């Protein structure tokens, strides 16, 4: 304890006024981890503009993030998902339970929203975010840190640990932007997904949603028992296949869902398509 002006006292880093505890912690210790230099620079500038905030660790990879948290013991971790040498979820699994800070995920990939919430992260910043959204997330984090310091947030930290296993499960719902909001689409309703460079077009009945995502990355997150790559640029929901018409040279024309959309398979995917749909050599003639 040390003396402070105007009759206030400092006790274990908190300001005490007239025997009562102040509402705000003296300093919020923050670590950030993002492999993009521009993203780190923006976070650094936003943090510098906030009162009672100290940046104690900065990392550009998963391994650096783990080392930084263990060495600096931050209150809050602003954590990117896609990073080299360990993604954000691997970072959390690598940290001892007693070293887990309050976690706010920061990423440009919409599909990570579901995983973040399933992992019980406190908040999720979807790039590009504005100053107001960042400040709202930081305010929530500050409130959660108060609970942690009082020993009132044990349940959330335990939920974070148990939720990491759930976050690794295949996606059940896919977040998509609709009219400025994020809608969660049931993956079972998706008929197929088409690749468009670094984007994908997700078909859900008569609706189409374009996501900033690669087909390969989305394929890794979807249920492999349900979704099959039938062409280098097309994923198909096997439950949505109504008909399969054999074409020449080992290709098929798949008729999907209630819309009756037809998708042509690739020759190099013939064996996988036939195995997944139970098509024998007789069926292909």
PDB file of C-alpha atoms in Angstrom:
ATOM      1  CA  UNK A   1       0.000   0.000   0.000  1.00  0.00           C
ATOM      2  CA  UNK A   2       1.203   3.540  -0.731  1.00  0.00           C
ATOM      3  CA  UNK A   3      -0.127   7.031  -0.180  1.00  0.00           C
ATOM      4  CA  UNK A   4      -1.896   8.929  -2.925  1.00  0.00           C
ATOM      5  CA  UNK A   5      -3.060  12.546  -3.218  1.00  0.00           C
ATOM      6  CA  UNK A   6      -6.532  13.654  -2.090  1.00  0.00           C
ATOM      7  CA  UNK A   7      -6.714  10.964   0.571  1.00  0.00           C
ATOM      8  CA  UNK A   8      -6.703   8.067  -1.898  1.00  0.00           C
ATOM      9  CA  UNK A   9      -4.601   4.990  -1.335  1.00  0.00           C
ATOM     10  CA  UNK A  10      -3.226   2.393  -3.730  1.00  0.00           C
ATOM     11  CA  UNK A  11      -3.729  -1.223  -2.674  1.00  0.00           C
ATOM     12  CA  UNK A  12      -2.453  -4.027  -4.976  1.00  0.00           C
ATOM     13  CA  UNK A  13      -2.667  -1.786  -8.013  1.00  0.00           C
ATOM     14  CA  UNK A  14      -6.167  -0.419  -7.236  1.00  0.00           C
ATOM     15  CA  UNK A  15      -7.128   3.088  -6.193  1.00  0.00           C
ATOM     16  CA  UNK A  16      -8.949   3.288  -2.851  1.00  0.00           C
ATOM     17  CA  UNK A  17     -11.059   6.364  -2.107  1.00  0.00           C
ATOM     18  CA  UNK A  18     -12.233   6.906   1.485  1.00  0.00           C
ATOM     19  CA  UNK A  19     -12.073   3.184   2.261  1.00  0.00           C
ATOM     20  CA  UNK A  20     -14.000   2.158  -0.880  1.00  0.00           C
ATOM     21  CA  UNK A  21     -12.664   0.538  -4.044  1.00  0.00           C
ATOM     22  CA  UNK A  22     -12.646   2.591  -7.245  1.00  0.00           C
ATOM     23  CA  UNK A  23     -14.651   1.293 -10.181  1.00  0.00           C
ATOM     24  CA  UNK A  24     -11.711   1.200 -12.619  1.00  0.00           C
ATOM     25  CA  UNK A  25      -8.551  -0.912 -12.289  1.00  0.00           C
ATOM     26  CA  UNK A  26      -5.431   1.254 -12.357  1.00  0.00           C
ATOM     27  CA  UNK A  27      -3.977  -0.313 -15.524  1.00  0.00           C
ATOM     28  CA  UNK A  28      -5.342  -2.821 -18.017  1.00  0.00           C
ATOM     29  CA  UNK A  29      -2.456  -4.972 -19.258  1.00  0.00           C
ATOM     30  CA  UNK A  30      -3.004  -6.012 -22.883  1.00  0.00           C
ATOM     31  CA  UNK A  31      -1.163  -8.407 -25.201  1.00  0.00           C
ATOM     32  CA  UNK A  32      -1.797  -8.595 -28.939  1.00  0.00           C
ATOM     33  CA  UNK A  33      -1.019 -11.310 -31.476  1.00  0.00           C
ATOM     34  CA  UNK A  34      -1.483 -10.836 -35.226  1.00  0.00           C
ATOM     35  CA  UNK A  35       0.775 -11.850 -38.097  1.00  0.00           C
ATOM     36  CA  UNK A  36      -0.109  -8.764 -40.182  1.00  0.00           C
ATOM     37  CA  UNK A  37       2.126  -5.730 -39.419  1.00  0.00           C
ATOM     38  CA  UNK A  38      -0.600  -3.257 -40.432  1.00  0.00           C
ATOM     39  CA  UNK A  39      -3.129  -4.960 -38.169  1.00  0.00           C
ATOM     40  CA  UNK A  40      -0.708  -4.817 -35.228  1.00  0.00           C
ATOM     41  CA  UNK A  41       0.024  -1.161 -35.959  1.00  0.00           C
ATOM     42  CA  UNK A  42      -3.695  -0.305 -35.921  1.00  0.00           C
ATOM     43  CA  UNK A  43      -4.284  -2.163 -32.658  1.00  0.00           C
ATOM     44  CA  UNK A  44      -1.239  -0.499 -31.134  1.00  0.00           C
ATOM     45  CA  UNK A  45      -2.587   2.955 -32.085  1.00  0.00           C
ATOM     46  CA  UNK A  46      -6.081   2.195 -30.754  1.00  0.00           C
ATOM     47  CA  UNK A  47      -4.678   0.931 -27.462  1.00  0.00           C
ATOM     48  CA  UNK A  48      -2.414   3.987 -27.118  1.00  0.00           C
ATOM     49  CA  UNK A  49      -5.464   6.234 -27.356  1.00  0.00           C
ATOM     50  CA  UNK A  50      -7.178   4.522 -24.417  1.00  0.00           C
ATOM     51  CA  UNK A  51      -6.591   5.627 -20.806  1.00  0.00           C
ATOM     52  CA  UNK A  52      -5.212   3.214 -18.225  1.00  0.00           C
ATOM     53  CA  UNK A  53      -4.081   0.677 -20.836  1.00  0.00           C
ATOM     54  CA  UNK A  54      -0.586  -0.784 -21.166  1.00  0.00           C
ATOM     55  CA  UNK A  55       0.583  -2.902 -24.110  1.00  0.00           C
ATOM     56  CA  UNK A  56       2.786  -5.536 -22.480  1.00  0.00           C
ATOM     57  CA  UNK A  57       3.354  -8.030 -25.298  1.00  0.00           C
ATOM     58  CA  UNK A  58       3.196  -8.138 -29.098  1.00  0.00           C
ATOM     59  CA  UNK A  59       3.445 -11.252 -31.276  1.00  0.00           C
ATOM     60  CA  UNK A  60       3.372 -12.155 -34.967  1.00  0.00           C
ATOM     61  CA  UNK A  61       2.925 -15.939 -34.594  1.00  0.00           C
ATOM     62  CA  UNK A  62       1.278 -18.484 -32.358  1.00  0.00           C
ATOM     63  CA  UNK A  63       4.537 -19.490 -30.711  1.00  0.00           C
ATOM     64  CA  UNK A  64       5.433 -15.856 -29.975  1.00  0.00           C
ATOM     65  CA  UNK A  65       1.952 -15.291 -28.540  1.00  0.00           C
ATOM     66  CA  UNK A  66       2.344 -18.164 -26.074  1.00  0.00           C
ATOM     67  CA  UNK A  67       5.771 -16.918 -24.967  1.00  0.00           C
ATOM     68  CA  UNK A  68       4.490 -13.359 -24.635  1.00  0.00           C
ATOM     69  CA  UNK A  69       1.540 -14.324 -22.448  1.00  0.00           C
ATOM     70  CA  UNK A  70       3.676 -16.499 -20.182  1.00  0.00           C
ATOM     71  CA  UNK A  71       6.302 -13.769 -19.771  1.00  0.00           C
ATOM     72  CA  UNK A  72       4.044 -10.710 -19.381  1.00  0.00           C
ATOM     73  CA  UNK A  73       0.891 -12.129 -17.711  1.00  0.00           C
ATOM     74  CA  UNK A  74      -1.571  -9.812 -19.509  1.00  0.00           C
ATOM     75  CA  UNK A  75      -5.140  -9.213 -18.370  1.00  0.00           C
ATOM     76  CA  UNK A  76      -6.452  -9.257 -21.950  1.00  0.00           C
ATOM     77  CA  UNK A  77      -5.255 -10.989 -25.128  1.00  0.00           C
ATOM     78  CA  UNK A  78      -6.261  -9.575 -28.542  1.00  0.00           C
ATOM     79  CA  UNK A  79      -5.773 -12.699 -30.621  1.00  0.00           C
ATOM     80  CA  UNK A  80      -5.790 -13.276 -34.370  1.00  0.00           C
ATOM     81  CA  UNK A  81      -6.939 -16.721 -35.518  1.00  0.00           C
ATOM     82  CA  UNK A  82      -4.912 -17.274 -38.687  1.00  0.00           C
ATOM     83  CA  UNK A  83      -1.212 -17.112 -37.758  1.00  0.00           C
ATOM     84  CA  UNK A  84       1.914 -19.133 -38.569  1.00  0.00           C
ATOM     85  CA  UNK A  85       3.417 -21.463 -35.945  1.00  0.00           C
ATOM     86  CA  UNK A  86       0.097 -22.074 -34.225  1.00  0.00           C
ATOM     87  CA  UNK A  87      -3.324 -20.497 -34.831  1.00  0.00           C
ATOM     88  CA  UNK A  88      -5.305 -18.686 -32.155  1.00  0.00           C
ATOM     89  CA  UNK A  89      -7.044 -21.808 -30.875  1.00  0.00           C
ATOM     90  CA  UNK A  90      -3.734 -23.649 -30.613  1.00  0.00           C
ATOM     91  CA  UNK A  91      -2.362 -20.709 -28.607  1.00  0.00           C
ATOM     92  CA  UNK A  92      -5.155 -21.066 -26.043  1.00  0.00           C
ATOM     93  CA  UNK A  93      -4.688 -24.833 -25.790  1.00  0.00           C
ATOM     94  CA  UNK A  94      -0.945 -24.332 -25.224  1.00  0.00           C
ATOM     95  CA  UNK A  95      -1.423 -21.973 -22.277  1.00  0.00           C
ATOM     96  CA  UNK A  96      -1.778 -23.334 -18.719  1.00  0.00           C
ATOM     97  CA  UNK A  97      -5.269 -22.706 -17.287  1.00  0.00           C
ATOM     98  CA  UNK A  98      -3.922 -20.368 -14.630  1.00  0.00           C
ATOM     99  CA  UNK A  99      -2.261 -18.208 -17.326  1.00  0.00           C
ATOM    100  CA  UNK A 100      -5.329 -17.706 -19.527  1.00  0.00           C
ATOM    101  CA  UNK A 101      -6.163 -14.007 -19.957  1.00  0.00           C
ATOM    102  CA  UNK A 102      -9.503 -12.622 -21.079  1.00  0.00           C
ATOM    103  CA  UNK A 103      -9.630 -13.368 -24.822  1.00  0.00           C
ATOM    104  CA  UNK A 104     -10.908 -11.180 -27.658  1.00  0.00           C
ATOM    105  CA  UNK A 105     -10.484 -12.731 -31.109  1.00  0.00           C
ATOM    106  CA  UNK A 106      -9.572 -10.395 -33.979  1.00  0.00           C
ATOM    107  CA  UNK A 107      -9.766 -11.736 -37.540  1.00  0.00           C
ATOM    108  CA  UNK A 108     -10.908 -11.000 -41.089  1.00  0.00           C
ATOM    109  CA  UNK A 109     -12.526 -14.416 -41.555  1.00  0.00           C
ATOM    110  CA  UNK A 110     -16.242 -14.555 -40.833  1.00  0.00           C
ATOM    111  CA  UNK A 111     -16.391 -18.315 -40.322  1.00  0.00           C
ATOM    112  CA  UNK A 112     -14.199 -18.027 -37.225  1.00  0.00           C
ATOM    113  CA  UNK A 113     -17.005 -16.191 -35.420  1.00  0.00           C
ATOM    114  CA  UNK A 114     -18.804 -19.456 -34.678  1.00  0.00           C
ATOM    115  CA  UNK A 115     -15.615 -21.133 -33.463  1.00  0.00           C
ATOM    116  CA  UNK A 116     -14.761 -18.144 -31.289  1.00  0.00           C
ATOM    117  CA  UNK A 117     -18.150 -18.106 -29.588  1.00  0.00           C
ATOM    118  CA  UNK A 118     -18.143 -21.883 -29.183  1.00  0.00           C
ATOM    119  CA  UNK A 119     -14.759 -21.518 -27.505  1.00  0.00           C
ATOM    120  CA  UNK A 120     -16.364 -19.053 -25.065  1.00  0.00           C
ATOM    121  CA  UNK A 121     -14.190 -16.127 -26.125  1.00  0.00           C
ATOM    122  CA  UNK A 122     -15.349 -12.877 -24.543  1.00  0.00           C
ATOM    123  CA  UNK A 123     -15.720 -11.025 -27.850  1.00  0.00           C
ATOM    124  CA  UNK A 124     -14.978 -11.166 -31.570  1.00  0.00           C
ATOM    125  CA  UNK A 125     -13.732  -8.269 -33.709  1.00  0.00           C
ATOM    126  CA  UNK A 126     -14.337  -8.826 -37.412  1.00  0.00           C
ATOM    127  CA  UNK A 127     -11.975  -6.836 -39.628  1.00  0.00           C
ATOM    128  CA  UNK A 128     -12.443  -4.147 -40.711  1.00  0.00           C
ATOM    129  CA  UNK A 129     -13.830  -2.819 -37.429  1.00  0.00           C
ATOM    130  CA  UNK A 130     -14.154   0.823 -36.410  1.00  0.00           C
ATOM    131  CA  UNK A 131     -12.934   2.655 -33.306  1.00  0.00           C
ATOM    132  CA  UNK A 132     -16.339   2.449 -31.606  1.00  0.00           C
ATOM    133  CA  UNK A 133     -16.538  -1.333 -32.010  1.00  0.00           C
ATOM    134  CA  UNK A 134     -12.996  -1.702 -30.666  1.00  0.00           C
ATOM    135  CA  UNK A 135     -13.751   0.467 -27.651  1.00  0.00           C
ATOM    136  CA  UNK A 136     -16.890  -1.547 -26.911  1.00  0.00           C
ATOM    137  CA  UNK A 137     -14.878  -4.779 -26.953  1.00  0.00           C
ATOM    138  CA  UNK A 138     -12.209  -3.241 -24.715  1.00  0.00           C
ATOM    139  CA  UNK A 139     -14.858  -2.047 -22.258  1.00  0.00           C
ATOM    140  CA  UNK A 140     -16.316  -5.559 -22.062  1.00  0.00           C
ATOM    141  CA  UNK A 141     -12.831  -6.947 -21.520  1.00  0.00           C
ATOM    142  CA  UNK A 142     -12.146  -4.442 -18.750  1.00  0.00           C
ATOM    143  CA  UNK A 143     -15.362  -5.446 -16.987  1.00  0.00           C
ATOM    144  CA  UNK A 144     -14.445  -9.124 -17.295  1.00  0.00           C
ATOM    145  CA  UNK A 145     -10.988  -8.426 -15.857  1.00  0.00           C
ATOM    146  CA  UNK A 146     -12.647  -6.873 -12.812  1.00  0.00           C
ATOM    147  CA  UNK A 147     -14.549 -10.136 -12.277  1.00  0.00           C
ATOM    148  CA  UNK A 148     -11.401 -12.193 -12.768  1.00  0.00           C
ATOM    149  CA  UNK A 149      -9.537 -10.105 -10.200  1.00  0.00           C
ATOM    150  CA  UNK A 150     -12.376 -10.616  -7.731  1.00  0.00           C
ATOM    151  CA  UNK A 151     -12.450 -14.355  -8.382  1.00  0.00           C
ATOM    152  CA  UNK A 152     -15.949 -14.144  -9.882  1.00  0.00           C
ATOM    153  CA  UNK A 153     -15.101 -15.332 -13.405  1.00  0.00           C
ATOM    154  CA  UNK A 154     -13.878 -18.871 -12.747  1.00  0.00           C
ATOM    155  CA  UNK A 155     -16.852 -20.376 -14.569  1.00  0.00           C
ATOM    156  CA  UNK A 156     -16.093 -18.408 -17.750  1.00  0.00           C
ATOM    157  CA  UNK A 157     -12.442 -19.426 -17.746  1.00  0.00           C
ATOM    158  CA  UNK A 158     -13.449 -23.069 -17.267  1.00  0.00           C
ATOM    159  CA  UNK A 159     -15.941 -22.695 -20.108  1.00  0.00           C
ATOM    160  CA  UNK A 160     -13.190 -21.294 -22.310  1.00  0.00           C
ATOM    161  CA  UNK A 161     -11.088 -24.402 -21.731  1.00  0.00           C
ATOM    162  CA  UNK A 162     -13.913 -26.857 -22.308  1.00  0.00           C
ATOM    163  CA  UNK A 163     -15.169 -24.868 -25.290  1.00  0.00           C
ATOM    164  CA  UNK A 164     -11.893 -25.247 -27.184  1.00  0.00           C
ATOM    165  CA  UNK A 165     -12.721 -28.875 -27.906  1.00  0.00           C
ATOM    166  CA  UNK A 166     -16.128 -27.876 -29.256  1.00  0.00           C
ATOM    167  CA  UNK A 167     -14.528 -25.195 -31.440  1.00  0.00           C
ATOM    168  CA  UNK A 168     -12.504 -27.871 -33.211  1.00  0.00           C
ATOM    169  CA  UNK A 169     -15.659 -29.763 -34.200  1.00  0.00           C
ATOM    170  CA  UNK A 170     -17.003 -29.292 -37.764  1.00  0.00           C
ATOM    171  CA  UNK A 171     -19.030 -26.166 -38.328  1.00  0.00           C
ATOM    172  CA  UNK A 172     -22.742 -26.554 -37.662  1.00  0.00           C
ATOM    173  CA  UNK A 173     -23.600 -22.972 -38.590  1.00  0.00           C
ATOM    174  CA  UNK A 174     -21.847 -20.641 -41.026  1.00  0.00           C
ATOM    175  CA  UNK A 175     -21.812 -16.875 -40.323  1.00  0.00           C
ATOM    176  CA  UNK A 176     -22.672 -14.726 -43.366  1.00  0.00           C
ATOM    177  CA  UNK A 177     -23.178 -10.974 -43.708  1.00  0.00           C
ATOM    178  CA  UNK A 178     -26.707  -9.923 -44.684  1.00  0.00           C
ATOM    179  CA  UNK A 179     -27.685  -6.234 -44.756  1.00  0.00           C
ATOM    180  CA  UNK A 180     -24.914  -5.233 -42.362  1.00  0.00           C
ATOM    181  CA  UNK A 181     -25.686  -8.000 -39.878  1.00  0.00           C
ATOM    182  CA  UNK A 182     -24.254 -11.462 -39.371  1.00  0.00           C
ATOM    183  CA  UNK A 183     -26.709 -14.300 -39.977  1.00  0.00           C
ATOM    184  CA  UNK A 184     -25.919 -17.870 -38.959  1.00  0.00           C
ATOM    185  CA  UNK A 185     -26.801 -20.351 -41.720  1.00  0.00           C
ATOM    186  CA  UNK A 186     -27.407 -23.987 -40.837  1.00  0.00           C
ATOM    187  CA  UNK A 187     -24.752 -25.947 -42.769  1.00  0.00           C
ATOM    188  CA  UNK A 188     -27.237 -28.715 -43.507  1.00  0.00           C
ATOM    189  CA  UNK A 189     -29.192 -26.205 -45.639  1.00  0.00           C
ATOM    190  CA  UNK A 190     -26.193 -25.495 -47.900  1.00  0.00           C
ATOM    191  CA  UNK A 191     -26.500 -27.287 -51.251  1.00  0.00           C
ATOM    192  CA  UNK A 192     -23.043 -26.469 -52.609  1.00  0.00           C
ATOM    193  CA  UNK A 193     -20.162 -23.999 -52.457  1.00  0.00           C
ATOM    194  CA  UNK A 194     -18.283 -22.584 -55.452  1.00  0.00           C
ATOM    195  CA  UNK A 195     -14.802 -21.104 -55.464  1.00  0.00           C
ATOM    196  CA  UNK A 196     -14.232 -17.608 -56.858  1.00  0.00           C
ATOM    197  CA  UNK A 197     -10.513 -16.820 -56.413  1.00  0.00           C
ATOM    198  CA  UNK A 198     -10.075 -15.889 -52.721  1.00  0.00           C
ATOM    199  CA  UNK A 199     -13.824 -15.895 -52.168  1.00  0.00           C
ATOM    200  CA  UNK A 200     -16.504 -18.552 -52.072  1.00  0.00           C
ATOM    201  CA  UNK A 201     -20.158 -18.420 -53.125  1.00  0.00           C
ATOM    202  CA  UNK A 202     -22.365 -20.376 -50.734  1.00  0.00           C
ATOM    203  CA  UNK A 203     -25.697 -21.613 -52.147  1.00  0.00           C
ATOM    204  CA  UNK A 204     -28.568 -21.998 -49.662  1.00  0.00           C
ATOM    205  CA  UNK A 205     -31.803 -22.707 -51.532  1.00  0.00           C
ATOM    206  CA  UNK A 206     -32.513 -19.647 -53.658  1.00  0.00           C
ATOM    207  CA  UNK A 207     -30.042 -17.524 -51.659  1.00  0.00           C
ATOM    208  CA  UNK A 208     -26.352 -16.983 -52.373  1.00  0.00           C
ATOM    209  CA  UNK A 209     -23.770 -15.602 -49.949  1.00  0.00           C
ATOM    210  CA  UNK A 210     -20.240 -14.489 -50.894  1.00  0.00           C
ATOM    211  CA  UNK A 211     -17.590 -14.899 -48.208  1.00  0.00           C
ATOM    212  CA  UNK A 212     -13.980 -13.793 -48.094  1.00  0.00           C
ATOM    213  CA  UNK A 213     -12.656 -17.336 -47.753  1.00  0.00           C
ATOM    214  CA  UNK A 214     -10.872 -20.011 -49.775  1.00  0.00           C
ATOM    215  CA  UNK A 215     -12.644 -23.209 -50.738  1.00  0.00           C
ATOM    216  CA  UNK A 216      -9.857 -25.329 -49.256  1.00  0.00           C
ATOM    217  CA  UNK A 217     -10.035 -23.599 -45.895  1.00  0.00           C
ATOM    218  CA  UNK A 218     -13.819 -23.846 -45.723  1.00  0.00           C
ATOM    219  CA  UNK A 219     -13.642 -27.512 -46.719  1.00  0.00           C
ATOM    220  CA  UNK A 220     -11.404 -28.154 -43.701  1.00  0.00           C
ATOM    221  CA  UNK A 221     -14.017 -26.669 -41.361  1.00  0.00           C
ATOM    222  CA  UNK A 222     -17.102 -28.392 -42.784  1.00  0.00           C
ATOM    223  CA  UNK A 223     -18.179 -31.931 -41.912  1.00  0.00           C
ATOM    224  CA  UNK A 224     -16.239 -34.226 -44.262  1.00  0.00           C
ATOM    225  CA  UNK A 225     -18.925 -36.885 -43.863  1.00  0.00           C
ATOM    226  CA  UNK A 226     -21.432 -34.522 -45.449  1.00  0.00           C
ATOM    227  CA  UNK A 227     -19.481 -32.212 -47.776  1.00  0.00           C
ATOM    228  CA  UNK A 228     -17.420 -33.576 -50.681  1.00  0.00           C
ATOM    229  CA  UNK A 229     -15.118 -31.848 -53.171  1.00  0.00           C
ATOM    230  CA  UNK A 230     -16.570 -33.034 -56.498  1.00  0.00           C
ATOM    231  CA  UNK A 231     -14.595 -30.593 -58.641  1.00  0.00           C
ATOM    232  CA  UNK A 232     -11.517 -28.472 -57.978  1.00  0.00           C
ATOM    233  CA  UNK A 233     -13.823 -25.474 -57.539  1.00  0.00           C
ATOM    234  CA  UNK A 234     -16.993 -27.052 -56.081  1.00  0.00           C
ATOM    235  CA  UNK A 235     -18.001 -28.548 -52.725  1.00  0.00           C
ATOM    236  CA  UNK A 236     -21.313 -30.421 -52.590  1.00  0.00           C
ATOM    237  CA  UNK A 237     -23.535 -31.329 -49.659  1.00  0.00           C
ATOM    238  CA  UNK A 238     -24.092 -35.055 -50.227  1.00  0.00           C
ATOM    239  CA  UNK A 239     -27.424 -34.925 -48.370  1.00  0.00           C
ATOM    240  CA  UNK A 240     -28.669 -32.503 -51.028  1.00  0.00           C
ATOM    241  CA  UNK A 241     -27.898 -34.747 -54.020  1.00  0.00           C
ATOM    242  CA  UNK A 242     -31.187 -35.883 -55.640  1.00  0.00           C
ATOM    243  CA  UNK A 243     -29.919 -37.373 -58.879  1.00  0.00           C
ATOM    244  CA  UNK A 244     -26.615 -38.352 -60.495  1.00  0.00           C
ATOM    245  CA  UNK A 245     -26.473 -38.536 -64.293  1.00  0.00           C
ATOM    246  CA  UNK A 246     -23.394 -40.293 -65.730  1.00  0.00           C
ATOM    247  CA  UNK A 247     -21.617 -38.317 -68.442  1.00  0.00           C
ATOM    248  CA  UNK A 248     -18.642 -39.155 -70.628  1.00  0.00           C
ATOM    249  CA  UNK A 249     -15.115 -39.775 -69.324  1.00  0.00           C
ATOM    250  CA  UNK A 250     -16.122 -40.451 -65.728  1.00  0.00           C
ATOM    251  CA  UNK A 251     -17.983 -37.221 -65.040  1.00  0.00           C
ATOM    252  CA  UNK A 252     -21.413 -36.890 -63.433  1.00  0.00           C
ATOM    253  CA  UNK A 253     -24.129 -34.272 -63.452  1.00  0.00           C
ATOM    254  CA  UNK A 254     -25.456 -33.941 -59.896  1.00  0.00           C
ATOM    255  CA  UNK A 255     -28.921 -32.474 -59.336  1.00  0.00           C
ATOM    256  CA  UNK A 256     -29.109 -30.723 -55.972  1.00  0.00           C
ATOM    257  CA  UNK A 257     -31.823 -29.741 -53.498  1.00  0.00           C
ATOM    258  CA  UNK A 258     -35.300 -28.409 -54.128  1.00  0.00           C
ATOM    259  CA  UNK A 259     -33.963 -25.873 -56.629  1.00  0.00           C
ATOM    260  CA  UNK A 260     -32.779 -28.616 -58.973  1.00  0.00           C
ATOM    261  CA  UNK A 261     -29.410 -26.921 -59.543  1.00  0.00           C
ATOM    262  CA  UNK A 262     -27.082 -29.094 -61.649  1.00  0.00           C
ATOM    263  CA  UNK A 263     -23.377 -29.373 -60.802  1.00  0.00           C
ATOM    264  CA  UNK A 264     -20.827 -31.111 -63.011  1.00  0.00           C
ATOM    265  CA  UNK A 265     -18.170 -33.211 -61.286  1.00  0.00           C
ATOM    266  CA  UNK A 266     -14.513 -33.343 -62.336  1.00  0.00           C
ATOM    267  CA  UNK A 267     -12.911 -36.406 -63.908  1.00  0.00           C
ATOM    268  CA  UNK A 268     -10.164 -36.569 -61.290  1.00  0.00           C
ATOM    269  CA  UNK A 269     -12.826 -36.761 -58.554  1.00  0.00           C
ATOM    270  CA  UNK A 270     -14.699 -39.728 -60.049  1.00  0.00           C
ATOM    271  CA  UNK A 271     -13.585 -42.335 -57.502  1.00  0.00           C
ATOM    272  CA  UNK A 272     -14.456 -40.147 -54.515  1.00  0.00           C
ATOM    273  CA  UNK A 273     -17.866 -39.220 -55.961  1.00  0.00           C
ATOM    274  CA  UNK A 274     -18.775 -42.826 -56.733  1.00  0.00           C
ATOM    275  CA  UNK A 275     -17.644 -44.031 -53.315  1.00  0.00           C
ATOM    276  CA  UNK A 276     -19.529 -41.273 -51.461  1.00  0.00           C
ATOM    277  CA  UNK A 277     -22.749 -41.800 -53.422  1.00  0.00           C
ATOM    278  CA  UNK A 278     -22.508 -45.596 -53.542  1.00  0.00           C
ATOM    279  CA  UNK A 279     -22.230 -45.668 -57.314  1.00  0.00           C
ATOM    280  CA  UNK A 280     -20.741 -48.858 -58.754  1.00  0.00           C
ATOM    281  CA  UNK A 281     -19.400 -49.468 -62.216  1.00  0.00           C
ATOM    282  CA  UNK A 282     -22.843 -50.588 -63.398  1.00  0.00           C
ATOM    283  CA  UNK A 283     -24.367 -47.298 -62.271  1.00  0.00           C
ATOM    284  CA  UNK A 284     -21.880 -45.324 -64.308  1.00  0.00           C
ATOM    285  CA  UNK A 285     -22.747 -46.977 -67.601  1.00  0.00           C
TER     286      UNK A 285
END
